[in-house]
Short mmCIF file of C-alpha atoms and ligand atoms in Angstrom, two decimals:
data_model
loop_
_atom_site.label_atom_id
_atom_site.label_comp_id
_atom_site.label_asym_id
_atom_site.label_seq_id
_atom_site.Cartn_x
_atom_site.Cartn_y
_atom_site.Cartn_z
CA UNK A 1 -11.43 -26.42 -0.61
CA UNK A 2 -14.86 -25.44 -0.06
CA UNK A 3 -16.52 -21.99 -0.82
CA UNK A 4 -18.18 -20.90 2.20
CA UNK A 5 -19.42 -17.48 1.52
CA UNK A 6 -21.55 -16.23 -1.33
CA UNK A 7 -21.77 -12.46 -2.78
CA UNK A 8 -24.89 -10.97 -3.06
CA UNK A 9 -24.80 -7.95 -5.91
CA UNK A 10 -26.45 -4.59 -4.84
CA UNK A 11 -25.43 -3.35 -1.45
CA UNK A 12 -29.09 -3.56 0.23
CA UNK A 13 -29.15 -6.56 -0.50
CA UNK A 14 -25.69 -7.91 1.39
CA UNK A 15 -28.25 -7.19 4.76
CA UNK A 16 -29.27 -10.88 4.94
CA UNK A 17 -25.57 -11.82 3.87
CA UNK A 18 -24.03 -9.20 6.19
CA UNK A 19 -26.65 -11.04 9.16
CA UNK A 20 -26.02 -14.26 8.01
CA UNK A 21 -22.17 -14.51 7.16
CA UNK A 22 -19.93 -16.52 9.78
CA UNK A 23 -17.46 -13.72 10.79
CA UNK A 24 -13.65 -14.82 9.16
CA UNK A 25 -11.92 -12.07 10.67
CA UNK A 26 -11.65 -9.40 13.74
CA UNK A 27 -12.41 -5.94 12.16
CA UNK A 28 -15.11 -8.06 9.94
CA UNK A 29 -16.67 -8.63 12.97
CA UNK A 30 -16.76 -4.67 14.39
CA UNK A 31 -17.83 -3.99 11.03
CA UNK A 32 -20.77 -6.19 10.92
CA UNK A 33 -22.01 -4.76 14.24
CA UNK A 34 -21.45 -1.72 13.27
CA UNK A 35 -23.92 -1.83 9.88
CA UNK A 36 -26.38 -3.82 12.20
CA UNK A 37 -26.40 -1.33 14.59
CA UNK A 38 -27.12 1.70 11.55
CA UNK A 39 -29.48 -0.27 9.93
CA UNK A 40 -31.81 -1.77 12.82
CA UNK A 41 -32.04 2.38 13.94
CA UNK A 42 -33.16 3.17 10.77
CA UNK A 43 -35.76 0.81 10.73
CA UNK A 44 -36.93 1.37 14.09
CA UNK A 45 -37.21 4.83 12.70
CA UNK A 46 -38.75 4.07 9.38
CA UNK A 47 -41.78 2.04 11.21
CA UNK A 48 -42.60 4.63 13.77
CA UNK A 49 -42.63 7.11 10.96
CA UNK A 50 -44.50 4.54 8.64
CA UNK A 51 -47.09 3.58 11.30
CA UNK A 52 -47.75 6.85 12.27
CA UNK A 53 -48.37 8.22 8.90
CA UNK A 54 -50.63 5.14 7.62
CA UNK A 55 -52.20 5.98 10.98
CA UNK A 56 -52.72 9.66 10.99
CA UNK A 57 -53.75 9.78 7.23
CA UNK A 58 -56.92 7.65 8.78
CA UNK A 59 -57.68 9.45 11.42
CA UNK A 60 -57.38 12.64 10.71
CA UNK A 61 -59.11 12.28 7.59
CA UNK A 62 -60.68 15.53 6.71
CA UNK A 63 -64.59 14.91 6.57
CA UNK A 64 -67.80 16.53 5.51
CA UNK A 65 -68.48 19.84 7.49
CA UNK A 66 -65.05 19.60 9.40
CA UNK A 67 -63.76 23.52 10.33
CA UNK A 68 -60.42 24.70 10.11
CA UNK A 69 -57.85 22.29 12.38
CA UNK A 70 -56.45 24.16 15.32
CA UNK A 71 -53.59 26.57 15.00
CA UNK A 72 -50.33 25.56 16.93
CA UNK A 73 -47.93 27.86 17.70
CA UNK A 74 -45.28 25.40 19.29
CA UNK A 75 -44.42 22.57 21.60
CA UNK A 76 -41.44 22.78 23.64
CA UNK A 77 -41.44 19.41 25.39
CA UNK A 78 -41.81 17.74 21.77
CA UNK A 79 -39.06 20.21 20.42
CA UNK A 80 -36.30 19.42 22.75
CA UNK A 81 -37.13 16.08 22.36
CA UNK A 82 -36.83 15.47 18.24
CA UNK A 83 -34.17 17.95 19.04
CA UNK A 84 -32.29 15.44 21.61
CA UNK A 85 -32.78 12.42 20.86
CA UNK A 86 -31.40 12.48 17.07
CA UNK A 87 -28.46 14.38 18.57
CA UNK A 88 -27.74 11.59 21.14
CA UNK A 89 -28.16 8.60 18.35
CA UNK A 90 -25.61 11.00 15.64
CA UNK A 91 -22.95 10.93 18.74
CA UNK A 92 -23.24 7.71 19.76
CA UNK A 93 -22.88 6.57 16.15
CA UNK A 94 -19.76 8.98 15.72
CA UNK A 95 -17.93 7.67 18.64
CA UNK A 96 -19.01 4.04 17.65
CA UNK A 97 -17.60 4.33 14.23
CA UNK A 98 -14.29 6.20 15.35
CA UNK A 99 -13.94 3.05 17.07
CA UNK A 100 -13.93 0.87 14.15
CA UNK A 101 -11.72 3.09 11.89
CA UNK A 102 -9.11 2.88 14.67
CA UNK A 103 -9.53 -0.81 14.53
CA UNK A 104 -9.27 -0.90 10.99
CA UNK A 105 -5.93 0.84 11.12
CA UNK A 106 -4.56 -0.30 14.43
CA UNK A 107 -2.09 -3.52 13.16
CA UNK A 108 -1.60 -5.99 15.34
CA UNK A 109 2.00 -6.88 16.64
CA UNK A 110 2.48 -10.55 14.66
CA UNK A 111 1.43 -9.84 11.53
CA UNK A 112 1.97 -11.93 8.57
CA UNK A 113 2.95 -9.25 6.17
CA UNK A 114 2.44 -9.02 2.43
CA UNK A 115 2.97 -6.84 -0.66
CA UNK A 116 0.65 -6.60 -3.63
CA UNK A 117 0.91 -4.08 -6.27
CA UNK A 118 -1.65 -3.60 -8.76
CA UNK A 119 -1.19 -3.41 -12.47
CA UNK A 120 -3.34 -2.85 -15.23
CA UNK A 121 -5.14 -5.26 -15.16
CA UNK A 122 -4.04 -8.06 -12.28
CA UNK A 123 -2.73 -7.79 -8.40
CA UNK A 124 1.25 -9.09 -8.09
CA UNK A 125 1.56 -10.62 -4.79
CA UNK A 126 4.84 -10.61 -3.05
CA UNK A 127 5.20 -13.01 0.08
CA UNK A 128 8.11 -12.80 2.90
CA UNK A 129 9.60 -15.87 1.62
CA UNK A 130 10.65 -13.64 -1.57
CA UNK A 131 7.76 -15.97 -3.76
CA UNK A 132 5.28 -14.05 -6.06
CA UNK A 133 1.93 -15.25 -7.08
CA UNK A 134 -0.19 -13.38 -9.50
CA UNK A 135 -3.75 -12.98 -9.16
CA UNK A 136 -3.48 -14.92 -6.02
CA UNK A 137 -3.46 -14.15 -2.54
CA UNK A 138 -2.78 -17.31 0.27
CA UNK A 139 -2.56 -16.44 4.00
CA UNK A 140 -2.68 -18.25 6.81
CA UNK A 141 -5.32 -19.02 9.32
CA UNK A 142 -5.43 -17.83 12.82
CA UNK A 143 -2.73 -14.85 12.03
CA UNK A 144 -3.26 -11.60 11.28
CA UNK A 145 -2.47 -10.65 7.92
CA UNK A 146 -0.96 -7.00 6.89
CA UNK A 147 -1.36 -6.43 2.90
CA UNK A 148 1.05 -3.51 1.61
CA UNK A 149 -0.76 -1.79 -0.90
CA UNK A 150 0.56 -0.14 -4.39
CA UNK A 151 0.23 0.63 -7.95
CA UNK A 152 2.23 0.35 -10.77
CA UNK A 153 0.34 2.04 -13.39
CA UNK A 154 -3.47 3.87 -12.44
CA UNK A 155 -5.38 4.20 -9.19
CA UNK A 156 -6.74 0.73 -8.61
CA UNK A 157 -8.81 -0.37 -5.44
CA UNK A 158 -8.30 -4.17 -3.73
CA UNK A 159 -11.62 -4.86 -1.98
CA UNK A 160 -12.13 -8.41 -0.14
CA UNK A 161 -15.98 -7.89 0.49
CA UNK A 162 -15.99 -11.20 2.65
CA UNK A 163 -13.32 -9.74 5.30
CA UNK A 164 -15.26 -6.50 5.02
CA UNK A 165 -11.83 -4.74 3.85
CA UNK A 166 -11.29 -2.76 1.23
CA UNK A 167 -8.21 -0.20 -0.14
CA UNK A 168 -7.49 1.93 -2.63
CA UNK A 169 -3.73 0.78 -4.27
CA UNK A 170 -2.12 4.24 -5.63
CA UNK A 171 0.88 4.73 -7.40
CA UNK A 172 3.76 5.97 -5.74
CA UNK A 173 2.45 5.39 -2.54
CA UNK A 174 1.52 2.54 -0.04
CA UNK A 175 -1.39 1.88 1.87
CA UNK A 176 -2.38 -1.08 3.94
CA UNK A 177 -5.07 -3.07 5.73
CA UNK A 178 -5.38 -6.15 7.80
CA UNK A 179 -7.46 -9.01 8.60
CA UNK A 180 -7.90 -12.21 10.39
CA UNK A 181 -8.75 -15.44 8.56
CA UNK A 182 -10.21 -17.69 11.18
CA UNK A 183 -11.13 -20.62 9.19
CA UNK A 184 -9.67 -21.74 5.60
CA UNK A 185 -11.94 -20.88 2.43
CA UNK A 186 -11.38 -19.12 -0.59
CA UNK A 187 -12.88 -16.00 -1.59
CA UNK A 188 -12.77 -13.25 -4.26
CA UNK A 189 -10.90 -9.91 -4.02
CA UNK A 190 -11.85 -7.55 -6.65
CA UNK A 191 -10.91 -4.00 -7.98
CA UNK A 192 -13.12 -1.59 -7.22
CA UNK A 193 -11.76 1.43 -9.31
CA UNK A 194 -12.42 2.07 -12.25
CA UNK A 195 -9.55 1.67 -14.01
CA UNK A 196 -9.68 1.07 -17.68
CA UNK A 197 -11.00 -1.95 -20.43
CA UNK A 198 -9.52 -4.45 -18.23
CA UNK A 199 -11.23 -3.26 -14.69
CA UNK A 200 -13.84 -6.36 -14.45
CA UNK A 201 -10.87 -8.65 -15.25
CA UNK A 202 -8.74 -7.53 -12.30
CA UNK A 203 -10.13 -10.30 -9.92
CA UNK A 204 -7.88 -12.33 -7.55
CA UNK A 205 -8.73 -15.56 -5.74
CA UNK A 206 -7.83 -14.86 -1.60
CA UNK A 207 -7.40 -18.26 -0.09
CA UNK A 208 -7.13 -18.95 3.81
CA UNK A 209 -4.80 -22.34 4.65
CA UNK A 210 -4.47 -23.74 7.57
CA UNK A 211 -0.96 -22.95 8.84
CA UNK A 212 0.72 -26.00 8.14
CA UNK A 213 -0.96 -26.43 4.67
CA UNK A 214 0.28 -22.58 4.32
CA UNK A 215 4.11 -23.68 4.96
CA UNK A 216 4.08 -26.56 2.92
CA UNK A 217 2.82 -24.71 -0.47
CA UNK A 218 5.01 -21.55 0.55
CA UNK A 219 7.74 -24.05 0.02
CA UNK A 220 6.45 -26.20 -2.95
CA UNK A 221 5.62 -22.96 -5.08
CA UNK A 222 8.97 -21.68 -4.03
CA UNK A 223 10.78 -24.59 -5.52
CA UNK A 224 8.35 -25.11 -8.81
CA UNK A 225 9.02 -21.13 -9.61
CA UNK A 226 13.00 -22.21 -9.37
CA UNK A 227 12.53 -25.49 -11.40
CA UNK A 228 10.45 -24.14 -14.81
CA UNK A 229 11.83 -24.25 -17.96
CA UNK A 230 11.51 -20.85 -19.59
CA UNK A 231 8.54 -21.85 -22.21
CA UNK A 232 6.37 -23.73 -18.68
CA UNK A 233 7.22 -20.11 -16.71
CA UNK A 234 6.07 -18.08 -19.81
CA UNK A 235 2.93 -19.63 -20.51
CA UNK A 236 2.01 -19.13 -16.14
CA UNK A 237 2.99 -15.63 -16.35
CA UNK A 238 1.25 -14.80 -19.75
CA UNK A 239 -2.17 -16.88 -17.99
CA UNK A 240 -1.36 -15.33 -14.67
CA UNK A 241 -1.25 -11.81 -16.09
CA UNK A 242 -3.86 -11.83 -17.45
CA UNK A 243 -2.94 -11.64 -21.31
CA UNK A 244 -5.79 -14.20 -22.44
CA UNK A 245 -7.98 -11.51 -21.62
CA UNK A 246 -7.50 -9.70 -24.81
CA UNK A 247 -5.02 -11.65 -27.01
CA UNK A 248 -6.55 -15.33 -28.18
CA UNK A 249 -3.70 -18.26 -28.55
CA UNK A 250 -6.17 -20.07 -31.22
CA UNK A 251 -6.59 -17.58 -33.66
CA UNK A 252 -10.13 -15.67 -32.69
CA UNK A 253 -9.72 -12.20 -32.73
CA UNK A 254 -10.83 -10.05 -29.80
CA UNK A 255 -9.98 -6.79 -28.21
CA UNK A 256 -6.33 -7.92 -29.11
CA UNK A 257 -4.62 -9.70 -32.29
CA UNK A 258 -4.69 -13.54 -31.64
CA UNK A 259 -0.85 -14.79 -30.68
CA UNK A 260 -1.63 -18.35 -32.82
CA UNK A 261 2.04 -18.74 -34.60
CA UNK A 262 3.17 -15.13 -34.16
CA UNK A 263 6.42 -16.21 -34.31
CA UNK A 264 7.92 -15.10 -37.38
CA UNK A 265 5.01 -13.67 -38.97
CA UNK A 266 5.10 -10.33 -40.72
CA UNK A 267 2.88 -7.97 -38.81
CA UNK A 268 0.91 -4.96 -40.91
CA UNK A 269 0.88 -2.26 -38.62
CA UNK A 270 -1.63 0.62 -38.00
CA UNK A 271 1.08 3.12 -39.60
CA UNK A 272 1.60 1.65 -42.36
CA UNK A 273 4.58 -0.36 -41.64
CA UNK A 274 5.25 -3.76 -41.81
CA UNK A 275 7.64 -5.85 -39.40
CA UNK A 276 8.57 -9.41 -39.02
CA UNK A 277 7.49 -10.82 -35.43
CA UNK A 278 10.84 -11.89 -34.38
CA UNK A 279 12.42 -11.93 -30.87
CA UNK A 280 13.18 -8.21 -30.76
CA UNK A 281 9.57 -6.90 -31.70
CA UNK A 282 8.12 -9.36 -28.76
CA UNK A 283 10.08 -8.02 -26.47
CA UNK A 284 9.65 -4.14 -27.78
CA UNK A 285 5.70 -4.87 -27.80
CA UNK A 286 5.82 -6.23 -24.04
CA UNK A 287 7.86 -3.17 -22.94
CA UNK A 288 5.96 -0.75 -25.29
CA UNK A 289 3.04 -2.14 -26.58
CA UNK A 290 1.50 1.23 -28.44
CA UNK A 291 4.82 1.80 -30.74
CA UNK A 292 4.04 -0.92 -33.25
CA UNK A 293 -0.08 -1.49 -32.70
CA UNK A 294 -1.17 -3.62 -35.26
CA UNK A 295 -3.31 -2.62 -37.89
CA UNK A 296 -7.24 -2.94 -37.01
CA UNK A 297 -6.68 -2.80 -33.21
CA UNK A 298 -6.70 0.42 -30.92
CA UNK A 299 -3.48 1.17 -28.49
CA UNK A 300 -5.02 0.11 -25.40
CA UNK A 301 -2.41 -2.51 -23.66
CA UNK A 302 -0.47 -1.47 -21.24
CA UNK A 303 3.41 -1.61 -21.26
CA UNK A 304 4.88 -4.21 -19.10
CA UNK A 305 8.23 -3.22 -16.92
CA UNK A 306 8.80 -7.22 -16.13
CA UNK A 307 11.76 -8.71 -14.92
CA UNK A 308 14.57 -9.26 -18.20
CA UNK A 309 14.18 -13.01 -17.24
CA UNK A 310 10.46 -13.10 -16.92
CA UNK A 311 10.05 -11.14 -20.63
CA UNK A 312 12.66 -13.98 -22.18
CA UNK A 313 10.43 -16.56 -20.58
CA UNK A 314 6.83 -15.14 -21.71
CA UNK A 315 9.06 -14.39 -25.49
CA UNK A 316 9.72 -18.39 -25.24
CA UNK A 317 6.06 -19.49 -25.14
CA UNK A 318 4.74 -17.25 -27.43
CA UNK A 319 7.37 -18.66 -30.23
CA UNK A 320 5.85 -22.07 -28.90
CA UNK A 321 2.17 -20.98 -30.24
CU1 CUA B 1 -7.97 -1.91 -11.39
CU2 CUA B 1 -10.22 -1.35 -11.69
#
């Protein structure tokens, strides 16, 4: 599948992106008009004030033997009309972007619908079809999709800067937005909250399929999740959540203690006490990672509330290591 957009990093910057990029969905498109529209007044206003000034500083260059200038009071006609004409341009662009916000929230009728819930640090994705992908977001092209927005944990923020949408995923509560995928492509979706060590990590591929392609792997993914053997499903879920990010499988340290053969091993922990790595502390350190930190690390993982079969599963693989 090809790539077909590219991110450009600061925000004045994304003008030539934001002119160039093909438009992959409807309220991408009002949005793109709608930052065209802002930025070609402000630089119709930034070269008549530009011109004017480069101009003025010429002319009006005080000379040799030049008096006083001459003392004006006032000018009505050029009041009312700086007064006027900004007022005009700051209603139009009200009522212009009242538009798009109601676009932005107004859903249309056959939406495919989706839940994600975001965890620190990685976006669950729950489909219709009762399948969950990690990290990953498929939709279909051509429909409208509706994401369902949560947290588990922290305030996180799901942004998808290629379909211009963007939402901020708070616990105990759900939020949405929608968009259009017109053509298939993958794209990025990142978080854009600050939300802890593992922030830059919470990224999540967003891939458009065309519908038929979409009902094929809804069912293939549905029937590989079914067939796994415990140890195959651990070692996707520990990838898919993300745990690589801190915990090595080869023996490196990093932020976290490598998992090479943890099985077994005794464990010197930060208290003092020391505790054999057997099935029981796996699961307790999944479920409550900052009772039993290990000694020369700081408590910063976050406790997992997974599924009893989905902790069993991640338990096999790591005795596998
Ligand atoms: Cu989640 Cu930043």
């Amino acid at each position: 599948m090809r790539r077909f957009f590219t991110l450009s990093g600061a925000s004045f910057l994304m003008i030539p992106s934001i002119a160039l990029a093909e438009k992959v969905s409807d309220p991408a498109r009002s949005w793109d008009n709608h930052f065209s529209l802002y930025f070609w007044i402000a630089v119709v206003f930034w070269l008549f004030v530009t011109v004017l000034l480069v101009y003025f500083s010429f002319r009006y260059k005080r000379k040799k033997g030049m008096g006083d200038g001459a003392y004006i009071e006032g000018n009505l006609l050029l009041e009312l009309i700086w007064t006027i004409v900004p007022l005009v341009i700051v209603l139009l662009l009200g009522v212009q972007t009242w538009a798009v916000y109601k676009e932005y929230r107004a859903v249309p009728k056959d939406v495919y619908e989706v839940n994600i819930e975001g965890f620190m640090w990685g976006w669950n994705v729950t489909y219709p079809e009762g399948i969950k992908t990690t990290n990953e977001l498929r939709v279909p092209v051509g429909q409208p999709v509706k994401v369902n927005l949560t947290s588990k944990d922290v305030l996180h923020a799901f942004f998808i800067p290629e379909y211009r949408v963007q939402e901020e995923a708070i616990p105990g509560r759900t939020t949405y937005f929608w968009f259009r995928p017109s053509r298939p492509g993958e794209t990025r979706a990142y978080c854009t909250e600050f939300c802890g060590n593992g922030h830059s990590l919470m990224l999540a591929k967003v891939i458009a399929m065309e519908k038929e392609e979409f009902n094929s792997w809804l069912r293939k993914h549905g029937e590989e999740m079914v067939l796994l053997t415990p140890v195959e499903k651990g070692k996707k879920l520990f990838v898919d959540l993300g745990c690589l990010g801190c915990h090595s499988i080869t023996g490196e340290k990093s932020s976290g203690p490598s998992l090479k053969g943890i099985y077994g091993k005794e464990r010197h922990l930060s208290d003092g006490r020391v505790v054999k790595a057997d099935e029981e502390y796996l699961e307790h350190s999944l479920e409550t990672p900052n009772w039993d930190v290990v000694k020369g690390y700081t408590p910063i993982m976050p406790p997992y509330k997974l599924s009893t079969d989905d902790e069993h599963a991640i338990v096999e693989y790591l005795k596998t290591l």
